[in-house]
Structure formats: C-alpha cells, structure tokens
Coordinates of C-alpha atoms in Angstrom, one line a residue:
M1 CA 5.9 -22.2 16.0
D2 CA 3.5 -21.6 19.1
F3 CA 1.6 -18.6 18.9
R4 CA -0.4 -19.2 22.4
N5 CA 1.7 -17.1 24.2
S6 CA 2.1 -13.9 21.7
P7 CA 1.6 -10.7 22.0
S8 CA -2.1 -9.7 21.8
S9 CA -3.9 -6.3 21.6
S10 CA -4.6 -4.2 24.7
T11 CA -6.8 -1.4 25.2
T12 CA -4.7 0.7 27.5
S13 CA -0.9 1.6 27.4
S14 CA -0.7 0.1 30.9
T15 CA -1.8 -3.6 29.4
T16 CA 0.6 -5.5 28.5
T17 CA 1.0 -9.3 27.8
T18 CA 3.4 -12.0 28.1
P19 CA 5.6 -12.2 25.4
N20 CA 6.5 -15.4 23.7
P21 CA 10.3 -16.2 24.0
A22 CA 10.2 -18.3 21.0
I23 CA 8.8 -15.6 18.9
T24 CA 11.0 -12.7 19.8
T25 CA 14.0 -14.9 19.5
A26 CA 12.9 -16.3 16.2
T27 CA 12.2 -12.7 15.3
G28 CA 15.7 -11.4 15.9
A29 CA 17.2 -14.5 14.0
G30 CA 15.1 -13.9 11.1
A31 CA 15.8 -10.2 11.0
G32 CA 19.3 -11.0 9.4
A33 CA 20.3 -13.6 6.8
G34 CA 19.2 -17.1 7.2
P35 CA 21.4 -20.0 7.6
A36 CA 24.7 -20.0 5.5
S37 CA 24.4 -21.2 2.1
S38 CA 26.3 -23.4 0.1
D39 CA 29.2 -22.3 -1.8
D40 CA 28.0 -24.5 -5.0
P41 CA 25.3 -22.0 -6.7
M42 CA 23.4 -25.2 -8.1
H43 CA 22.9 -26.4 -4.6
S44 CA 21.7 -23.0 -3.4
W45 CA 19.2 -22.9 -6.1
W46 CA 17.8 -26.2 -5.9
E47 CA 17.4 -25.5 -2.2
S48 CA 15.5 -22.1 -2.6
I49 CA 13.4 -24.3 -4.9
S50 CA 12.8 -27.0 -2.7
K51 CA 12.0 -24.6 0.1
A52 CA 9.4 -22.5 -1.7
R53 CA 7.8 -25.8 -3.1
S54 CA 7.4 -26.9 0.7
R55 CA 5.9 -23.5 1.7
I56 CA 3.5 -23.7 -0.9
H57 CA 2.5 -27.4 -0.2
S58 CA 2.0 -26.2 3.5
L59 CA 0.0 -23.2 2.2
S60 CA -2.2 -25.3 0.1
S61 CA -3.2 -27.6 3.3
I62 CA -4.2 -24.4 5.3
L63 CA -6.4 -23.0 2.3
D64 CA -10.2 -24.3 1.7
P65 CA -9.8 -27.8 0.1
T66 CA -13.2 -27.3 -1.4
S67 CA -11.9 -24.3 -3.8
S68 CA -11.2 -24.9 -7.3
F69 CA -8.0 -23.3 -7.3
S70 CA -5.1 -25.6 -6.7
L71 CA -1.6 -24.4 -5.6
S72 CA 0.2 -27.7 -6.9
S73 CA 0.8 -25.9 -10.6
L74 CA 2.6 -23.0 -8.6
A75 CA 4.6 -25.4 -6.8
D76 CA 5.8 -27.0 -9.8
S77 CA 7.0 -24.3 -11.7
D78 CA 10.6 -23.4 -12.2
R79 CA 10.1 -20.1 -9.9
P80 CA 7.3 -21.2 -7.5
A81 CA 7.8 -18.3 -4.9
L82 CA 7.6 -15.7 -7.8
S83 CA 4.8 -17.6 -9.5
L84 CA 3.0 -17.5 -6.1
L85 CA 3.5 -13.8 -6.0
S86 CA 2.0 -13.2 -9.2
S87 CA -1.0 -15.6 -9.1
I88 CA -4.3 -13.6 -8.7
D89 CA -5.9 -16.7 -8.2
A90 CA -3.6 -17.6 -5.0
Y91 CA -4.1 -14.1 -3.8
L92 CA -7.8 -14.1 -3.8
A93 CA -7.5 -17.6 -2.0
I94 CA -5.2 -16.2 0.8
S95 CA -7.3 -12.9 1.3
A96 CA -10.6 -14.8 1.6
A97 CA -9.0 -16.7 4.5
L98 CA -7.5 -13.7 6.0
S99 CA -10.9 -11.6 5.7
S100 CA -12.6 -14.5 7.7
P101 CA -14.5 -13.3 11.0
L102 CA -12.4 -15.9 12.9
S103 CA -9.0 -15.0 11.4
G104 CA -5.9 -13.3 13.1
S105 CA -6.2 -15.2 16.5
G106 CA -3.2 -16.7 18.1
S107 CA -4.3 -20.1 16.6
D108 CA -4.3 -19.0 13.2
P109 CA -2.7 -21.4 10.8
L110 CA -2.4 -18.5 8.1
C111 CA -0.6 -16.4 10.6
H112 CA 1.3 -19.3 11.2
W113 CA 2.3 -19.5 7.7
L114 CA 3.0 -15.9 7.0
Y115 CA 5.1 -15.7 10.2
D116 CA 7.3 -18.6 9.4
T117 CA 7.6 -17.7 5.8
Y118 CA 8.8 -14.3 6.6
L119 CA 11.6 -15.7 8.9
S120 CA 12.8 -17.9 5.8
S121 CA 16.0 -16.6 4.1
D122 CA 14.7 -16.8 1.0
P123 CA 14.0 -13.1 -0.5
H124 CA 11.3 -14.3 -2.9
L125 CA 9.0 -16.0 -0.3
R126 CA 9.5 -12.5 1.8
L127 CA 8.0 -10.8 -0.9
V128 CA 5.0 -13.1 -0.8
V129 CA 4.4 -12.0 2.8
F130 CA 5.2 -8.4 1.8
S131 CA 2.3 -8.6 -0.6
F132 CA -0.1 -9.0 1.9
I133 CA 0.9 -6.4 4.3
P134 CA -1.9 -3.9 3.1
L135 CA -4.5 -6.7 3.7
L136 CA -3.3 -7.7 7.3
S137 CA -2.8 -4.2 8.2
G138 CA -6.1 -2.8 7.2
L139 CA -7.9 -5.7 8.5
Y140 CA -6.1 -5.5 12.1
L141 CA -6.7 -1.6 12.3
S142 CA -10.1 -1.7 11.3
R143 CA -11.1 -4.7 13.5
I144 CA -9.3 -3.5 16.6
H145 CA -10.9 0.4 16.6
S146 CA -14.0 -0.8 15.4
L147 CA -14.4 -3.7 18.3
S148 CA -12.8 -1.6 20.9
S149 CA -15.5 1.4 20.4
D150 CA -18.5 -1.3 20.1
S151 CA -17.6 -3.7 23.0
P152 CA -15.4 -3.9 25.9
S153 CA -14.0 -7.7 25.0
I154 CA -11.8 -7.5 22.2
P155 CA -11.0 -10.9 20.5
S156 CA -7.3 -12.0 20.3
L157 CA -5.8 -10.7 17.3
A158 CA -2.5 -12.1 18.0
G159 CA -1.7 -13.8 15.0
F160 CA -1.9 -10.6 12.9
E161 CA 0.2 -8.8 15.8
A162 CA 2.8 -11.3 15.7
V163 CA 3.4 -10.9 11.9
L164 CA 3.5 -7.2 12.4
L165 CA 5.9 -7.3 15.3
A166 CA 8.4 -9.9 13.0
L167 CA 8.4 -7.0 10.4
Y168 CA 8.9 -4.5 13.2
A169 CA 11.9 -6.2 14.8
A170 CA 13.6 -6.6 11.4
E171 CA 13.2 -2.9 10.9
T172 CA 14.5 -2.2 14.3
K173 CA 17.7 -4.4 13.6
V174 CA 18.3 -2.7 10.7
R175 CA 18.1 0.7 11.7
A176 CA 20.6 -0.2 15.0
G177 CA 18.9 2.6 17.4
K178 CA 19.6 5.3 14.6
P179 CA 17.1 7.7 13.7
V180 CA 16.3 7.9 9.7
L181 CA 17.7 11.2 8.5
V182 CA 17.1 13.2 5.3
S183 CA 19.1 16.2 3.7
V184 CA 17.0 19.5 3.6
P185 CA 18.4 21.6 1.1
D186 CA 19.2 25.8 2.0
L187 CA 15.9 27.3 0.3
S188 CA 17.9 30.7 0.5
Q189 CA 19.9 29.5 -2.6
P190 CA 18.6 30.0 -6.2
S191 CA 19.1 26.0 -6.8
L192 CA 20.2 23.0 -5.1
Y193 CA 23.5 23.3 -7.1
H194 CA 24.7 26.3 -5.4
T195 CA 26.8 26.9 -2.3
P196 CA 27.0 29.6 -0.1
R197 CA 29.4 32.3 -0.9
Q198 CA 30.5 32.2 2.8
K199 CA 30.1 29.6 5.4
P200 CA 27.1 30.3 7.9
N201 CA 27.9 31.4 11.1
S202 CA 27.6 28.8 14.2
N203 CA 26.7 31.2 16.4
P204 CA 23.0 30.6 17.7
G205 CA 22.5 34.2 18.3
S206 CA 23.5 35.1 14.8
G207 CA 20.5 34.1 13.1
H208 CA 22.6 32.5 10.4
T209 CA 22.6 29.0 11.3
R210 CA 20.6 26.7 8.9
N211 CA 19.5 23.0 9.7
S212 CA 20.4 21.1 6.9
I213 CA 19.6 17.8 8.4
G214 CA 15.8 16.5 9.3
V215 CA 14.7 13.6 11.2
L216 CA 12.3 11.7 8.7
A217 CA 11.7 8.7 11.4
P218 CA 12.7 8.6 15.0
P219 CA 15.0 5.4 16.5
L220 CA 13.0 2.5 17.0
E221 CA 12.8 1.1 20.5
P222 CA 12.3 -2.9 20.6
Q223 CA 8.9 -3.8 21.3
V224 CA 7.6 -7.2 22.7
A225 CA 3.7 -6.6 22.6
V226 CA 1.4 -4.2 20.8
K227 CA 0.4 -1.7 23.1
S228 CA -2.2 0.7 22.2
T229 CA 0.0 3.7 22.5
K230 CA 2.3 1.9 20.2
R231 CA 0.0 0.4 17.6
A232 CA 0.3 3.2 15.1
G233 CA 4.1 3.2 15.3
I234 CA 4.3 -0.7 14.6
V235 CA 1.8 -0.7 11.9
G236 CA 3.4 2.2 10.5
V237 CA 7.1 0.6 10.3
A238 CA 5.5 -2.7 8.7
L239 CA 4.0 -0.2 6.0
D240 CA 7.7 1.3 5.6
C241 CA 9.0 -2.3 4.8
Y242 CA 5.9 -2.5 2.7
Y243 CA 7.1 0.7 0.7
K244 CA 10.6 -0.4 0.3
Q245 CA 9.3 -3.5 -1.8
I246 CA 6.6 -1.8 -3.3
S247 CA 8.3 -1.8 -6.9
Q248 CA 7.9 -5.6 -6.7
M249 CA 4.6 -5.8 -5.5
P250 CA 1.4 -6.8 -7.7
A251 CA -1.3 -4.6 -8.8
W252 CA -4.3 -6.3 -6.8
S253 CA -1.8 -5.6 -3.3
K254 CA -1.7 -1.9 -4.2
L255 CA -5.3 -1.9 -4.7
D256 CA -6.3 -3.3 -1.3
F257 CA -4.2 -0.4 0.4
C258 CA -5.8 2.0 -1.6
R259 CA -9.3 0.8 -0.3
F260 CA -8.0 0.5 3.4
S261 CA -6.6 3.9 3.2
A262 CA -9.8 5.5 1.8
A263 CA -11.7 3.7 4.5
W264 CA -9.5 4.9 7.0
A265 CA -10.1 8.4 6.2
G266 CA -13.8 8.3 6.9
R267 CA -16.8 9.5 5.2
D268 CA -17.3 11.4 2.1
C269 CA -16.9 15.0 2.5
S270 CA -17.0 18.0 0.0
C271 CA -13.5 18.8 1.2
Q272 CA -12.0 16.3 -1.5
E273 CA -13.7 18.0 -4.7
Q274 CA -12.3 21.2 -4.3
F275 CA -9.1 20.6 -6.4
D276 CA -11.2 18.8 -9.2
D277 CA -13.2 21.9 -10.6
E278 CA -11.7 20.9 -14.1
P279 CA -13.0 18.0 -15.9
E280 CA -9.5 16.5 -16.6
I281 CA -9.8 13.4 -14.5
T282 CA -10.7 10.3 -16.4
G283 CA -13.2 7.9 -14.7
F284 CA -12.4 4.4 -13.8
S285 CA -12.0 1.5 -16.4
E286 CA -14.3 -1.5 -16.1
T287 CA -11.8 -4.0 -16.4
R288 CA -8.4 -4.1 -14.3
V289 CA -5.4 -5.2 -15.7
S290 CA -2.5 -5.3 -13.6
E291 CA 1.4 -4.5 -14.7
N292 CA 1.8 -8.2 -14.9
G293 CA -0.7 -8.9 -17.4
F294 CA -3.3 -10.3 -15.2
R295 CA -7.0 -9.1 -15.6
I296 CA -9.0 -8.3 -12.5
D297 CA -12.2 -8.4 -13.5
D298 CA -14.8 -6.0 -12.1
V299 CA -13.0 -4.9 -9.6
T300 CA -14.5 -1.1 -9.5
E301 CA -17.2 0.2 -11.5
E302 CA -17.9 3.8 -12.4
I303 CA -20.4 5.2 -10.2
S304 CA -22.4 8.7 -11.5
Q305 CA -23.7 9.9 -8.2
L306 CA -22.4 10.6 -4.7
R307 CA -23.5 8.6 -2.0
I308 CA -23.0 9.5 1.8
E309 CA -21.6 6.4 3.7
N310 CA -22.4 5.7 7.2
G311 CA -20.3 7.6 10.0
N312 CA -18.0 4.7 10.4
G313 CA -17.0 5.0 6.7
N314 CA -17.6 1.1 6.5
G315 CA -20.5 0.9 4.4
N316 CA -20.6 -1.7 1.9
G317 CA -19.5 -0.7 -1.5
H318 CA -19.0 2.8 -0.8
S319 CA -19.0 4.8 -3.7
Y320 CA -17.7 8.7 -4.5
S321 CA -18.2 10.7 -7.9
N322 CA -17.7 14.3 -8.1
G323 CA -18.9 14.9 -11.7
N324 CA -15.4 15.3 -13.2
G325 CA -15.1 11.6 -13.4
V326 CA -13.1 10.7 -9.9
G327 CA -14.9 7.9 -8.6
S328 CA -14.3 4.7 -6.6
S329 CA -15.9 1.6 -5.5
S330 CA -15.1 -0.9 -2.7
N331 CA -16.7 -3.8 -4.3
S332 CA -13.9 -5.9 -4.5
S333 CA -13.7 -9.5 -6.1
N334 CA -12.0 -11.3 -2.9
G335 CA -14.9 -11.2 -0.5
D336 CA -16.1 -7.7 -0.5
L337 CA -13.1 -6.0 0.8
G338 CA -14.1 -2.5 1.3
S339 CA -16.9 -3.4 4.1
K340 CA -14.2 -4.4 6.2
G341 CA -12.8 -1.0 6.4
S342 CA -13.6 1.8 8.9
R343 CA -12.4 5.1 9.9
I344 CA -9.8 4.6 12.5
P345 CA -7.3 7.2 14.4
L346 CA -4.7 8.3 11.6
P347 CA -1.6 9.7 13.7
W348 CA 1.3 11.2 11.7
E349 CA 3.2 8.0 12.3
L350 CA 0.7 5.8 10.1
F351 CA -0.3 9.2 7.8
Q352 CA 3.4 9.2 6.7
P353 CA 4.1 5.8 5.4
A354 CA 0.3 5.7 4.1
L355 CA 1.1 8.7 1.9
R356 CA 4.3 7.4 0.8
I357 CA 2.6 4.6 -0.6
L358 CA -0.2 6.2 -2.3
G359 CA 2.4 8.4 -3.7
H360 CA 4.1 5.5 -5.4
C361 CA 0.5 4.3 -6.6
L362 CA -0.4 7.6 -7.8
L363 CA 2.5 8.5 -9.9
A364 CA 4.8 5.6 -10.4
P365 CA 4.9 5.3 -14.3
L366 CA 4.2 1.3 -14.6
N367 CA 1.3 1.3 -12.7
S368 CA -1.9 0.5 -14.1
Q369 CA -4.6 3.2 -14.5
D370 CA -7.1 1.4 -11.8
V371 CA -4.2 1.6 -9.2
K372 CA -3.7 5.5 -10.1
D373 CA -7.5 6.3 -10.0
E374 CA -7.9 4.3 -6.5
A375 CA -4.8 6.1 -5.0
A376 CA -6.4 9.4 -6.5
F377 CA -9.5 8.7 -4.7
A378 CA -7.7 7.7 -1.5
V379 CA -5.5 10.8 -1.3
R380 CA -8.6 13.1 -1.9
R381 CA -10.5 11.4 1.1
L382 CA -7.2 11.8 3.4
Y383 CA -7.1 15.3 2.3
A384 CA -10.5 15.9 3.7
R385 CA -9.8 13.9 6.7
A386 CA -6.7 16.4 7.4
S387 CA -8.6 19.3 6.7
H388 CA -11.2 18.2 9.4
D389 CA -8.6 17.1 11.8
L390 CA -6.3 20.2 11.3
L391 CA -3.1 18.5 10.5
P392 CA -0.6 20.8 8.8
Q393 CA 1.8 18.2 7.7
A394 CA -0.9 16.1 6.2
I395 CA -2.6 18.6 4.4
L396 CA 0.4 19.9 2.9
A397 CA 1.5 16.3 1.8
T398 CA -2.0 15.4 0.5
R399 CA -2.7 18.8 -1.3
S400 CA 0.9 18.1 -3.1
L401 CA 0.0 14.5 -4.4
I402 CA -3.6 16.2 -5.7
Q403 CA -1.9 18.9 -7.6
L404 CA 0.7 16.3 -9.1
D405 CA -1.9 14.0 -10.0
K406 CA -3.8 17.1 -11.5
R407 CA -0.9 17.7 -13.7
A408 CA 0.3 14.3 -14.7
R409 CA -3.4 13.6 -16.0
A410 CA -3.4 16.9 -17.6
D411 CA 0.0 16.0 -19.3
A412 CA -1.4 12.6 -20.2
K413 CA -4.4 13.9 -21.9
A414 CA -2.6 16.6 -23.9
A415 CA 0.0 13.7 -25.0
A416 CA -2.9 11.7 -26.1
A417 CA -4.5 14.6 -27.9
A418 CA -1.4 15.2 -29.7
T419 CA -0.9 11.5 -30.6
N420 CA -4.4 11.4 -32.3
S421 CA -3.7 14.7 -34.0
S422 CA -0.7 13.5 -35.7
S423 CA -2.0 10.1 -36.6
N424 CA -5.1 12.0 -38.0
A425 CA -2.6 14.3 -40.0
N426 CA -0.5 11.3 -41.3
T427 CA -3.6 9.4 -42.6
P428 CA -3.9 9.7 -46.0
S429 CA -7.0 11.2 -47.0
K430 CA -9.1 10.3 -50.0
A431 CA -8.3 11.9 -53.4
R432 CA -10.4 14.7 -54.2
K433 CA -12.0 14.7 -57.7
P434 CA -10.9 17.7 -59.9
E435 CA -13.4 20.5 -60.5
V436 CA -15.3 20.9 -63.4
L437 CA -16.0 24.4 -64.2
L438 CA -18.4 25.4 -66.7
V439 CA -17.7 28.4 -68.6
S440 CA -20.4 29.5 -71.0
K441 CA -19.3 31.0 -74.1

C-alpha cells in the first residue's frame, strides 16, 4: 500500500489534500467482508492462522530488532492473533514505536501495518488494531493541536490519518447514511412499563406531543481527507468503533485512553474535588493486574500532594490527590506516555464517545481496580473542563458518572466490611477458662 498521497492534516477547513484512490478504494472494500472463505472449516481455520502468522512476522520486521522481546513465540501459538492482542510485551513494543517523534507520517511502516491489518477479513487481527486506537488517537490529537499552536508548519501525520479514515469509512458504510437513534422514554409515566391511557394528540398546537426518538449521532458523510472542521468527528467515530469492541480490549489499552482523556481535559482544578468530600474512594494500587492475568508493574503510584501542571496540561508525570485517596499519575512504562498528552478542544462529537469509553472503564464489573481508578480521575478532570467551558450536556454526563462511581465504591466498601464482619463472626475463638470464684466460709 502506498501512503505517499494519503490524506494529510490541514489547519483550515478550506485546505484539503489530494486523496489517494488506492486508500479510499481499499477502505471501501475493507469495510465489508473479505474474500469468500472456503466451505471447508479446517481450510478456513488454517487460512486464518497463516494470515495471522504472516502479519505478526511482518510486524516483527518493523519493530526495533535490538529489542529483547521477540514476536516469534506469538506467531507459533495456536491462536496467534489473540496471543498478540493479550501480550503486554508486544503492546509496549508497538507503543514505543508509535510514540516515537517521527511516527505518524505517510511513510511510517507501522501505520502501513495497522492500515493493512484492519483491512484484512480476520476479526481477531482487527481487534489488535482496535487496541491501539486510544494511543493513536491520543498521539494524533495531542500533536496536531500542540504543533498547530506553536508553529505554522505542521509535520505530516498522514499515516495516523489513514488509519482513522479507514475506521471512519467502515462505519460510514455500516450506517448507510442513516442517523443513530435512541428511544427516549416518556418521563410523565410512573415507569418504563406503563403505557399512556390515551394516545397523545398529534396536533402540534395541543402541547401533548412528545418525541420518543432522539438522535444519538447524525448521519455520516464520506470523507477522503481530514479537514480541520471534520477532525473531531472522524476521531470520535474511530473511538465509537473502539467502544463497540471494548469488552475484548486489554486493560493497558483502556489505561492509555484514560490517561489521554485526563490530559485532553487540561490542568488540575479544584472543581474536580467538589464531589469527593467523603473519604470513600480508595487510592491506587502500586501493582497493576489486568483481567487477563498479566501484571503491569509500577504503572501508577499514589501521590499525597496536589501538583499543578503547566497550562497545556502536558507536564511530565502529572499527578493529583485530593486528600480522599483519589489520585493519578501518568508515568507509564511505555515511554512516559503521559508526557505526550496535551489540552485540546473538546467538542461534543469527541466528548460523547470519550465518556462512553470512560463509563465502561469506570463501571464494568470485570475491569481491574487500576482501570477504574484511572477512569475516575479522568472523569473528574473532564467535569472540571466542562464546568469551565459551560457545556451543559458534558456537565450532566460527567456528574452522573462521578455519582455512579461514588455509589459503586461505597457499595463495594460496605460489602467488604460485611464480608470481614461475617468472617470474624465465623472464626472460632479460643475457649475461655472457667472462672473460679473464691467464697469465704
């Protein structure tokens, strides 16, 4: 695949680039199913294994050859694509390559690999690409906004944009020009299971008409380049695609998104502390354990004092603690990931998918505690940002997530206390010696 004519970023809505016909054509074809598989299930299984091993070997040739980690063991497994998805070592190696200062250009071989892998018909290989969407989106938005404000010349990030446009084109084909609708219940009824006694009058002047259908997302228009006015929408659609697969994403991918979300919100503010007046939220654990059983050593550490980062929100290793044990640190094991985030514009089309992902990270029962803690910190940061930007929808959504988080933590604390009390009650105590009373005659 050739990225030389791929879409590149622009600073104004009127500036566009010449699209690459090969990319747009391949994107449209990749949005649907791949080549027709054989009727023989054994043949299809072996074809999938061979394709995954071929993609892993090509990835191994792209990564740093001096790295101590080798992908050959993953390629030789019975399920190579899923082994690659669940390998923390592979994720850190790919993250280091994506986080390099020269990454994201049209000639970046790793962006080529992600693009071609997404266009494959193997669903497990696509999951590997989805797992890097938070990191890719975070690096892209942070760089494009920080560089556009500091210098007039912006380096090409066409490699990042080609991957994002591939996801956008696939989702555009799936939605088929229709909006995403949601059914809004009639709040005048006692519950969701009640039906109105009489049908509402359709006369607009009667005042009884209630719209029960809401537009969750407008129809998508095909895009062949990333314009400045469409950038947030394209990245938001990519995050929506990530959210659809989030239950299969590893913990470290969710942690990356939580850290970038906190960095996007900007600097620390006392607004994020107003809901944490009770010491019911526990601090972060020193060792991270994902739901897959892999350990992420020393991802974050608890900080006892509040440190204000710089105005762009991209200080190295920002941290926050409000006295109640809610804290975060962006010192990551994959190349100081937190230093790459910066404060960016957050329109609703980008705010909305970010809150969906954070809601899953915060409330899904199978998430590890470190994911929930990072999500709690990011949601409080975003609430402070929404309060300063005066965004009613974002304020309502973030406040709801904070209240749900507080309630979940309070319930977990009460359940732990009840468990401890019951275990103490069932523990046999040492038999007391009979008392001997001395009675004088």
